[in-house]
mmCIF file with all atom_site columns, C-alpha atoms in Angstrom:
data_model
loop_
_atom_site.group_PDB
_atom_site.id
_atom_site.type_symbol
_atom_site.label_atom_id
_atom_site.label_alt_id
_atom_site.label_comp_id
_atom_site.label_asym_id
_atom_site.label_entity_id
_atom_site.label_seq_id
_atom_site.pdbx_PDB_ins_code
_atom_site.Cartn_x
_atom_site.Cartn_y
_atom_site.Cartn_z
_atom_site.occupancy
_atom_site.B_iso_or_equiv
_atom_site.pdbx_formal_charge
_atom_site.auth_seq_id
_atom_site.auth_comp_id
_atom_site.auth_asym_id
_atom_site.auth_atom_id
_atom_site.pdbx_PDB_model_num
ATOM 1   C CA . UNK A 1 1   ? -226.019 32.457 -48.199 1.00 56.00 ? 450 UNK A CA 1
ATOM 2   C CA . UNK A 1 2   ? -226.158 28.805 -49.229 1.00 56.00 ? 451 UNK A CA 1
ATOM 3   C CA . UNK A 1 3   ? -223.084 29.013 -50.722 1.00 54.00 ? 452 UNK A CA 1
ATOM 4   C CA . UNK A 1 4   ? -221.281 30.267 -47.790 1.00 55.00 ? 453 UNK A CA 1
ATOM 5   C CA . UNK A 1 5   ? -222.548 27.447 -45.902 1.00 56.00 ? 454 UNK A CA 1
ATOM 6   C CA . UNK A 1 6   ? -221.148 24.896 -48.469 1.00 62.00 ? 455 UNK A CA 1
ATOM 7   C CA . UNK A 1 7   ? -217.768 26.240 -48.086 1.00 66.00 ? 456 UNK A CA 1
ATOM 8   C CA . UNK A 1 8   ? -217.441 26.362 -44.688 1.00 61.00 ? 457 UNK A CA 1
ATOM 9   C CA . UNK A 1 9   ? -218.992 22.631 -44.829 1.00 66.00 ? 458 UNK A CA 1
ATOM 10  C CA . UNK A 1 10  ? -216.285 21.391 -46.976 1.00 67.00 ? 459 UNK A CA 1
ATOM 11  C CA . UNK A 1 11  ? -213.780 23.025 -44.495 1.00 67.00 ? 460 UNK A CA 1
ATOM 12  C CA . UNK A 1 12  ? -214.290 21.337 -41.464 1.00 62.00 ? 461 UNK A CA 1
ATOM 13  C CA . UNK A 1 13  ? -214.377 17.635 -40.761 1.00 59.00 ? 462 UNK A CA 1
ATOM 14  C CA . UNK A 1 14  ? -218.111 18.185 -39.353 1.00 62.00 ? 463 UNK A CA 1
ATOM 15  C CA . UNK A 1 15  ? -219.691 16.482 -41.951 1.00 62.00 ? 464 UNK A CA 1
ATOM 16  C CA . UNK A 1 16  ? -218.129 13.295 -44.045 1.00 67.00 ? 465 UNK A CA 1
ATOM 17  C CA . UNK A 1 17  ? -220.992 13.035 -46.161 1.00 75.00 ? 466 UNK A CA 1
ATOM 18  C CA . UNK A 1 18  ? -223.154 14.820 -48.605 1.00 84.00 ? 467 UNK A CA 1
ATOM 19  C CA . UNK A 1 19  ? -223.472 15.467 -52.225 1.00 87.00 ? 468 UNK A CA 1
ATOM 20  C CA . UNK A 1 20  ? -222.002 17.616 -55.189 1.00 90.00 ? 469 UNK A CA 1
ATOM 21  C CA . UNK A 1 21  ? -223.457 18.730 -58.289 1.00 91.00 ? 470 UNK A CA 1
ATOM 22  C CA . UNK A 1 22  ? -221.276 19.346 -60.745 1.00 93.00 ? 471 UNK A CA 1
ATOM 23  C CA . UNK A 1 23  ? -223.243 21.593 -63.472 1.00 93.00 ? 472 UNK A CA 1
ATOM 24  C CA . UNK A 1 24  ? -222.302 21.842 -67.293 1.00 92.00 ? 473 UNK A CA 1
ATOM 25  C CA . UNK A 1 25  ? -219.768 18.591 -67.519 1.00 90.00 ? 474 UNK A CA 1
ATOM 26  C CA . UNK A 1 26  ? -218.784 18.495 -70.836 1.00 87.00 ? 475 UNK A CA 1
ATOM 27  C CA . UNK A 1 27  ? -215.973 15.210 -71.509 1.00 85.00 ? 476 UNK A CA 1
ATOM 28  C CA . UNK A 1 28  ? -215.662 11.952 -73.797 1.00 82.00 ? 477 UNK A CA 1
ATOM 29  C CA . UNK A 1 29  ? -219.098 10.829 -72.300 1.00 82.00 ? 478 UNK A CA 1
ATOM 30  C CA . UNK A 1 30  ? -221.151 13.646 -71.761 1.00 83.00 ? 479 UNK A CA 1
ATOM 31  C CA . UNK A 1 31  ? -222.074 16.786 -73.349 1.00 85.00 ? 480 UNK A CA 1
ATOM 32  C CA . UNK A 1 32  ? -223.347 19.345 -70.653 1.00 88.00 ? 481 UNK A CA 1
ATOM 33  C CA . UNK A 1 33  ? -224.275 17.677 -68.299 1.00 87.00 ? 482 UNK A CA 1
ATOM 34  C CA . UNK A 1 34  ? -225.077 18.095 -64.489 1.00 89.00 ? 483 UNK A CA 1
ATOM 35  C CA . UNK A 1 35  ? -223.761 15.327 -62.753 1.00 89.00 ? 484 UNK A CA 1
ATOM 36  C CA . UNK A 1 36  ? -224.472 14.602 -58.697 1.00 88.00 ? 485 UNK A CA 1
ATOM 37  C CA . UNK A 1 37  ? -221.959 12.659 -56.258 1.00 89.00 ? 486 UNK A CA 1
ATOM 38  C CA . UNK A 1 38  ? -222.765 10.970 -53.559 1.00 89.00 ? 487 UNK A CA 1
ATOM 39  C CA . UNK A 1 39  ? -219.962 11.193 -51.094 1.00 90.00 ? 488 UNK A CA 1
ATOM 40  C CA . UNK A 1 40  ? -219.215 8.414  -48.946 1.00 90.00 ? 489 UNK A CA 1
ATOM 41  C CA . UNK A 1 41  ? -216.341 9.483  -47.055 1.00 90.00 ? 490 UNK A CA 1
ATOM 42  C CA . UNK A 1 42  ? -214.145 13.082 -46.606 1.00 90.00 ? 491 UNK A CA 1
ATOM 43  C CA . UNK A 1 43  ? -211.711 13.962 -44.821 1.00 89.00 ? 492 UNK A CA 1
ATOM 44  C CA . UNK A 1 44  ? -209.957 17.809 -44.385 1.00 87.00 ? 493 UNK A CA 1
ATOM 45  C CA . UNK A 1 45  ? -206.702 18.170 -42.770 1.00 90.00 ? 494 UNK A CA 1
ATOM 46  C CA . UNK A 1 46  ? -204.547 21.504 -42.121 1.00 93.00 ? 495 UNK A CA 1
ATOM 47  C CA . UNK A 1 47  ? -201.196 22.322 -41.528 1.00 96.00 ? 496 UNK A CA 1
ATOM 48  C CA . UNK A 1 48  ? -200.369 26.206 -40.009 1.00 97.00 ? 497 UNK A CA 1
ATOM 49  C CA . UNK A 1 49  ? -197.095 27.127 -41.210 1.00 97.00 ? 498 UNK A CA 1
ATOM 50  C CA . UNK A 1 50  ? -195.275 30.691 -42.095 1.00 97.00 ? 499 UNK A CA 1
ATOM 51  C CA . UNK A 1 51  ? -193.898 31.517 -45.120 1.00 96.00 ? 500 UNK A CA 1
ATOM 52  C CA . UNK A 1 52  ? -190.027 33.042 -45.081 1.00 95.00 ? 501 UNK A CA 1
ATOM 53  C CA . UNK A 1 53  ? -191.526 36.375 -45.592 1.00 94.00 ? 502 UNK A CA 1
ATOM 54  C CA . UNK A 1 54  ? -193.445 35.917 -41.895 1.00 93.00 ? 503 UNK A CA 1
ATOM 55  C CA . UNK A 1 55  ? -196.903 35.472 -43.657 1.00 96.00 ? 504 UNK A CA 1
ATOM 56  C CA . UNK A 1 56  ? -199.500 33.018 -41.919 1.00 98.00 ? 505 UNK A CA 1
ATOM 57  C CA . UNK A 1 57  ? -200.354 29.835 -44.078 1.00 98.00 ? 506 UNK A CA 1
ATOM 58  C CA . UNK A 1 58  ? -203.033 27.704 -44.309 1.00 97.00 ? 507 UNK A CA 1
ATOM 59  C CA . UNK A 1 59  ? -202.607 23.844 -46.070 1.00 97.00 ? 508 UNK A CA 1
ATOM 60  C CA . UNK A 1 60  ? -205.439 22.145 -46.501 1.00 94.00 ? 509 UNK A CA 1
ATOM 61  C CA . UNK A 1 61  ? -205.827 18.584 -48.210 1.00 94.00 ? 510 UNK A CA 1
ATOM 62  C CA . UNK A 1 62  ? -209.120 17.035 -48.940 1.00 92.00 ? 511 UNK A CA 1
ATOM 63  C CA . UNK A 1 63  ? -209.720 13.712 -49.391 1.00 93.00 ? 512 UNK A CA 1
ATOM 64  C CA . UNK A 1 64  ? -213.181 12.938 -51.369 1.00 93.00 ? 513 UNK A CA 1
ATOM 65  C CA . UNK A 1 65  ? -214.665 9.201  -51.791 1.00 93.00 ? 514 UNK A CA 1
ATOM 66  C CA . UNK A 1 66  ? -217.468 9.888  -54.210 1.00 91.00 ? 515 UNK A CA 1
ATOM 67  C CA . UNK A 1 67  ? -219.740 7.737  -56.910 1.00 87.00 ? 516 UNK A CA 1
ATOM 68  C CA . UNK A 1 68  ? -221.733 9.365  -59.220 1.00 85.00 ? 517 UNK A CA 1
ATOM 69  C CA . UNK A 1 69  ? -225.493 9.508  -58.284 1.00 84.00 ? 518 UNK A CA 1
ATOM 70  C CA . UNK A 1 70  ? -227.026 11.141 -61.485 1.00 83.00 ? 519 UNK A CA 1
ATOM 71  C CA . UNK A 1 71  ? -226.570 12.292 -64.097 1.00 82.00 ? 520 UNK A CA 1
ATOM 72  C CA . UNK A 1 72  ? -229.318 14.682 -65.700 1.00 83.00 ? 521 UNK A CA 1
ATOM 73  C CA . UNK A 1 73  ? -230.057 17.128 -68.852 1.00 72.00 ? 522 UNK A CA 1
ATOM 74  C CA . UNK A 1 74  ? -226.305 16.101 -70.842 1.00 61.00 ? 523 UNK A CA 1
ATOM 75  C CA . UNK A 1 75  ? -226.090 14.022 -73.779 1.00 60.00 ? 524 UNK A CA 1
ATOM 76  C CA . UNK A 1 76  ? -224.885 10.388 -73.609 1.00 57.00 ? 525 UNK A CA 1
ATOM 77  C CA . UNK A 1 77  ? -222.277 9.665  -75.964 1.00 53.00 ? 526 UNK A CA 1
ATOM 78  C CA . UNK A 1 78  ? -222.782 6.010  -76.486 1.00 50.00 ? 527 UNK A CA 1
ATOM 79  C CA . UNK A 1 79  ? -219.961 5.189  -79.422 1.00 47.00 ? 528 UNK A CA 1
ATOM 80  C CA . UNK A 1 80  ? -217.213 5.222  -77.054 1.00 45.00 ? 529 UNK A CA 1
ATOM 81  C CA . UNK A 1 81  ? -218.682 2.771  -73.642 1.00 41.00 ? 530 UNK A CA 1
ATOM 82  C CA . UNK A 1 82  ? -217.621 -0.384 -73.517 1.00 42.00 ? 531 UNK A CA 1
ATOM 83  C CA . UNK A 1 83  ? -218.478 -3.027 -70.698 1.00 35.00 ? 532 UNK A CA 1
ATOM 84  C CA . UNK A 1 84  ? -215.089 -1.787 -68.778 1.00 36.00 ? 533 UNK A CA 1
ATOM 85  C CA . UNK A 1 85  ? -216.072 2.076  -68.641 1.00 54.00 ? 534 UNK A CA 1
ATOM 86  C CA . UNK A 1 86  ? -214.752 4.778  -66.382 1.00 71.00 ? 535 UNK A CA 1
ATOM 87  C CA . UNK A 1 87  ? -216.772 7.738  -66.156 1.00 79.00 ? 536 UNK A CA 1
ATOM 88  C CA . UNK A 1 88  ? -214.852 8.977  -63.773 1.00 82.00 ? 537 UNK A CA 1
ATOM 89  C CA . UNK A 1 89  ? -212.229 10.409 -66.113 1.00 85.00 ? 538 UNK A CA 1
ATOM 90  C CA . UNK A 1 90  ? -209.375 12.670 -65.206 1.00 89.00 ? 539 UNK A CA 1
ATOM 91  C CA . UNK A 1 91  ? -211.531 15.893 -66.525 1.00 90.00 ? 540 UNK A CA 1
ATOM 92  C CA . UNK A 1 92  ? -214.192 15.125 -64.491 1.00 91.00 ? 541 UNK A CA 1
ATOM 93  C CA . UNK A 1 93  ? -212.348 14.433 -61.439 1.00 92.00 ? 542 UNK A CA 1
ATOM 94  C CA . UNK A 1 94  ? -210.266 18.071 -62.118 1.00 94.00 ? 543 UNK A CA 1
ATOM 95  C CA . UNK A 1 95  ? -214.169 19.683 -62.347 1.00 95.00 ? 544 UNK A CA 1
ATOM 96  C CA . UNK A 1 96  ? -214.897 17.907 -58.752 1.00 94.00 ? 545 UNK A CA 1
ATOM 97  C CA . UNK A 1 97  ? -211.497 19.482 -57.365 1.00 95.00 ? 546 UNK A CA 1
ATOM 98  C CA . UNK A 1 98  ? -212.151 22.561 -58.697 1.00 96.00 ? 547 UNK A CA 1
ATOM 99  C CA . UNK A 1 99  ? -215.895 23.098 -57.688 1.00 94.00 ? 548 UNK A CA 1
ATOM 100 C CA . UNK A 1 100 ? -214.516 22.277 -53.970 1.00 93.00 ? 549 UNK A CA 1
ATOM 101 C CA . UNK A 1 101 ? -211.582 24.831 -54.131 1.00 94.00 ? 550 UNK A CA 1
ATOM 102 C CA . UNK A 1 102 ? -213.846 27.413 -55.468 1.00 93.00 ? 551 UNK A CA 1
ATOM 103 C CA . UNK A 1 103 ? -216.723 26.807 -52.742 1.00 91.00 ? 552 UNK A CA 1
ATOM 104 C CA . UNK A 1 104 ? -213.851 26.938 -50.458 1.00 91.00 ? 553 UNK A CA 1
ATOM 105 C CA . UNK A 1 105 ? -212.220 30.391 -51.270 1.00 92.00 ? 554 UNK A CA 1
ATOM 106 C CA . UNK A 1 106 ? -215.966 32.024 -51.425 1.00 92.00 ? 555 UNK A CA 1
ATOM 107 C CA . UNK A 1 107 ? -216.302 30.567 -47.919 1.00 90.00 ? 556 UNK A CA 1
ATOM 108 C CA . UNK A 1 108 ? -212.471 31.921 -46.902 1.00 93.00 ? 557 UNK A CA 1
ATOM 109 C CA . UNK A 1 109 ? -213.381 35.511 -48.491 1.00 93.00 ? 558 UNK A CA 1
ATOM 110 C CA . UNK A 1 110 ? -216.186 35.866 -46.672 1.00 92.00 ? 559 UNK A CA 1
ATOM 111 C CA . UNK A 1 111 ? -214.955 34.709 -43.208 1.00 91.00 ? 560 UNK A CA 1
ATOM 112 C CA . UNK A 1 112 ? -212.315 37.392 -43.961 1.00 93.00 ? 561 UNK A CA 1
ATOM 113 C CA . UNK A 1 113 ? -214.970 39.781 -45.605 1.00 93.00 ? 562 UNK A CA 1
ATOM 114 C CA . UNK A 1 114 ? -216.997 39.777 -41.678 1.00 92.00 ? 563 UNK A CA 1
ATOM 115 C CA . UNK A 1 115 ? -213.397 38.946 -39.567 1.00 92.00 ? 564 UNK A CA 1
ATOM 116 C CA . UNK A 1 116 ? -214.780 35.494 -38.540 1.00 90.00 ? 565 UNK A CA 1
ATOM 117 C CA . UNK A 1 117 ? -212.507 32.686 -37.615 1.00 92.00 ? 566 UNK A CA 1
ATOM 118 C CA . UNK A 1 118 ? -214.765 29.506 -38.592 1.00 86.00 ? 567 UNK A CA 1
ATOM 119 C CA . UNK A 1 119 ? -211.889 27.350 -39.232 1.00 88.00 ? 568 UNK A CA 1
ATOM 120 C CA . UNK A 1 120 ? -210.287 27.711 -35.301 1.00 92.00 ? 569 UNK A CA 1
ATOM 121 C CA . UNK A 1 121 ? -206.929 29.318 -37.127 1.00 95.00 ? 570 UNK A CA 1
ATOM 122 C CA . UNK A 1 122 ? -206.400 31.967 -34.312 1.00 96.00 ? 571 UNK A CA 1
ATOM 123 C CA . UNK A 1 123 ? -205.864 28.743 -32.082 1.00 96.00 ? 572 UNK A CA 1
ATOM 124 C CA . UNK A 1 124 ? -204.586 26.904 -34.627 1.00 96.00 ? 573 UNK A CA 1
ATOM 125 C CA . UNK A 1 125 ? -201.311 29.332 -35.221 1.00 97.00 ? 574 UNK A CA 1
ATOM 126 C CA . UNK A 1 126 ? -200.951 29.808 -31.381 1.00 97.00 ? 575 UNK A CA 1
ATOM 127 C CA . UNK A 1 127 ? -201.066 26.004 -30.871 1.00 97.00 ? 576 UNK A CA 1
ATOM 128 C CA . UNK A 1 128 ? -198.507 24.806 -34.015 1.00 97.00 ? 577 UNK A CA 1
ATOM 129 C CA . UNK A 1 129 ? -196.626 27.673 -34.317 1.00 97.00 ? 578 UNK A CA 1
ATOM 130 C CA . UNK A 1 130 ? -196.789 30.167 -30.912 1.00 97.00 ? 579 UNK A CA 1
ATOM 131 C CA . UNK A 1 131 ? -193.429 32.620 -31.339 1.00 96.00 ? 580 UNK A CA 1
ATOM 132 C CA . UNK A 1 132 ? -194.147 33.229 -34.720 1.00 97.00 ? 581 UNK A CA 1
ATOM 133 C CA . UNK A 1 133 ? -198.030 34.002 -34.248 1.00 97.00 ? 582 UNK A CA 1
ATOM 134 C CA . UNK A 1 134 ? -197.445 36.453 -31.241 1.00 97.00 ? 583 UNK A CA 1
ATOM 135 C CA . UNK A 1 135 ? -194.712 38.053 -33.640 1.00 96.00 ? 584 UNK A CA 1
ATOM 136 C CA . UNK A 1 136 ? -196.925 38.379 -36.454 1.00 97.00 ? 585 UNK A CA 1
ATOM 137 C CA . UNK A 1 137 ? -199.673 39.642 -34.007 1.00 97.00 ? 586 UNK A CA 1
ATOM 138 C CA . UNK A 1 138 ? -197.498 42.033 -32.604 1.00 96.00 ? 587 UNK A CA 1
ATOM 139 C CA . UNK A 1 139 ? -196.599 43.583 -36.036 1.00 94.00 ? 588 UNK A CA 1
ATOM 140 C CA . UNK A 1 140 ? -200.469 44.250 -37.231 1.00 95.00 ? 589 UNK A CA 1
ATOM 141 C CA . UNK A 1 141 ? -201.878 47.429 -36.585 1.00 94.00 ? 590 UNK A CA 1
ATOM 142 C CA . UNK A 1 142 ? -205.049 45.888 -34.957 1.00 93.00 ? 591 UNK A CA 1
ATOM 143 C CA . UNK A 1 143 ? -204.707 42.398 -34.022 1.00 92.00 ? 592 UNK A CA 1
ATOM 144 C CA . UNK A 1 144 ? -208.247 41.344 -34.764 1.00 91.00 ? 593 UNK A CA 1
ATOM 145 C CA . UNK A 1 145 ? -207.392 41.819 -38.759 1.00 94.00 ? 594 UNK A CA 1
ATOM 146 C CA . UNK A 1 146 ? -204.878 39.094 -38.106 1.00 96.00 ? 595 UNK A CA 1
ATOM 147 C CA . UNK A 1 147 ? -207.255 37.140 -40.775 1.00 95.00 ? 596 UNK A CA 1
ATOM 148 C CA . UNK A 1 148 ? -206.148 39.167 -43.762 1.00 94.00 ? 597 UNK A CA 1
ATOM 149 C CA . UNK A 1 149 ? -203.376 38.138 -44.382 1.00 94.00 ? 598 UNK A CA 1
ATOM 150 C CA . UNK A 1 150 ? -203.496 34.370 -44.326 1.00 96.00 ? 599 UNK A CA 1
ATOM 151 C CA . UNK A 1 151 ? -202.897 32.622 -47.090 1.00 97.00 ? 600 UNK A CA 1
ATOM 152 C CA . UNK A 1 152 ? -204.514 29.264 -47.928 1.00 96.00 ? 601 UNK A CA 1
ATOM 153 C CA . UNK A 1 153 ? -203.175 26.649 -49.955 1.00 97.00 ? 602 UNK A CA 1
ATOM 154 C CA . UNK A 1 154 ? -205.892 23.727 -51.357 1.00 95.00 ? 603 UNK A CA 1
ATOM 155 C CA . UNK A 1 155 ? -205.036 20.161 -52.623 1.00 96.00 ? 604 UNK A CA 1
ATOM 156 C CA . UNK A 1 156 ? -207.909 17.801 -53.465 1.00 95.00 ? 605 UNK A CA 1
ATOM 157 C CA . UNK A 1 157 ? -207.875 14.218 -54.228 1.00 95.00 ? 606 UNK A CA 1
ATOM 158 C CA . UNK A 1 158 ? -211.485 12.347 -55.285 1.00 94.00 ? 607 UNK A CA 1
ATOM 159 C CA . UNK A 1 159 ? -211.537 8.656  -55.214 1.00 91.00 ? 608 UNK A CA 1
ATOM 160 C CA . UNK A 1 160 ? -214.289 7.123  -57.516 1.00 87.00 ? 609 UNK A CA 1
ATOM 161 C CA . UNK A 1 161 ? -216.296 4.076  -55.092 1.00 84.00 ? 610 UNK A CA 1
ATOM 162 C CA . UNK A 1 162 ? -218.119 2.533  -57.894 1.00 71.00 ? 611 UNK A CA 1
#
C-alpha cells in the first residue's frame, strides 16, 4: 500500500527529499489544520546492537530539515503573531516526529508481517555484530524468522529551514 511505501521511504537514506502532511494540527496558531513540509534534507542512520537478554536491536536516528509548505482547511489564530513568529512550535515539531515513527513501525510490521528484510539488517547484524548474530541464529527454530524478534528503537530530530 502507499503507506507501506512511505515507511520504508523514511527508512532508508534513498531519498533526502519529499514532503509530509501533517493532518488535524491543532496548537497556539492553528486549529485543525493540515499542514505540508517540504523537506530539504534527511538523513537515517542505524546502529545493530544486542540487548543483555541476547535480543537483536535496531537504533535508528532521523534527522529532518523541513519548512512548512502549506497550510490548508485550519483556522488562523491571528491574536497571538507578531513580526518574530515561530510556527514551528515544540507541538508541532512532536506531531512531525511522531507521524515519522508511526509510518515507520507500519513499514517495520509489515516487513516482519511478509519476512522481508528491506532495511539490509540480516547483513547488517553479521557485519557489526557477527558472534552474536550466528548465536542468536543458531538459537531460532527456523532461521529465516530471525526478523521477529528485532527490536527497533526511533529518535527524530526536525530542524525548521525557514
Amino acid at each position: 500500500s502507499p503507506d507501506d511505501v512511505t515507511g520504508f521511504g523514511l527508512m532508508t537514506n534513498e531519498s533526502t527529499r519529499g514532503a509530509i502532511v501533517l493532518d488535524n494540527v491543532t496548537d497556539k496558531y492553528f486549529t485543525d489544520a493540515q499542514i505540508t513540509f517540504s523537506i530539504r534534507n534527511r538523513t537515517a542512520t542505524r546502529v545493530v546492537k544486542f540487548s543483555k537478554t541476547g535480543k537483536p536491536q535496531v537504533y535508528y536516528t532521523f534527522n529532518y530539515a523541513v519548512q512548512i509548505e502549506q497550510v490548508r482547511n485550519g483556522i488562523y489564530n491571528p491574536n497571538i503573531v507578531s513580526d518574530t513568529r515561530d510556527f514551528f512550535t515544540p507541538e508541532l515539531k512532536a506531531k512531525f516526529s511522531d507521524k515519522i515513527k508511526g509510518e515507520s513501525a507500519k513499514a517495520i510490521q509489515k516487513a516482519k508481517e511478509l519476512k522481508l528484510d528491506l532495511f539490509d539488517l540480516y547483513e547488517k547484524f553479521d557485519k557489526y555484530q557477527h558472534k552474536e548474530w550466528q548465536e542468536y541464529l543458531k538459537n531460532l527454530e527456523n532461521r529465516e524468522d530471525y526478523m521477529d524478534d528485532i527490536e527497533f528503537f526511533m529518535q527524530v530530530n526536525v530542524f525548521d529551514t525557514n
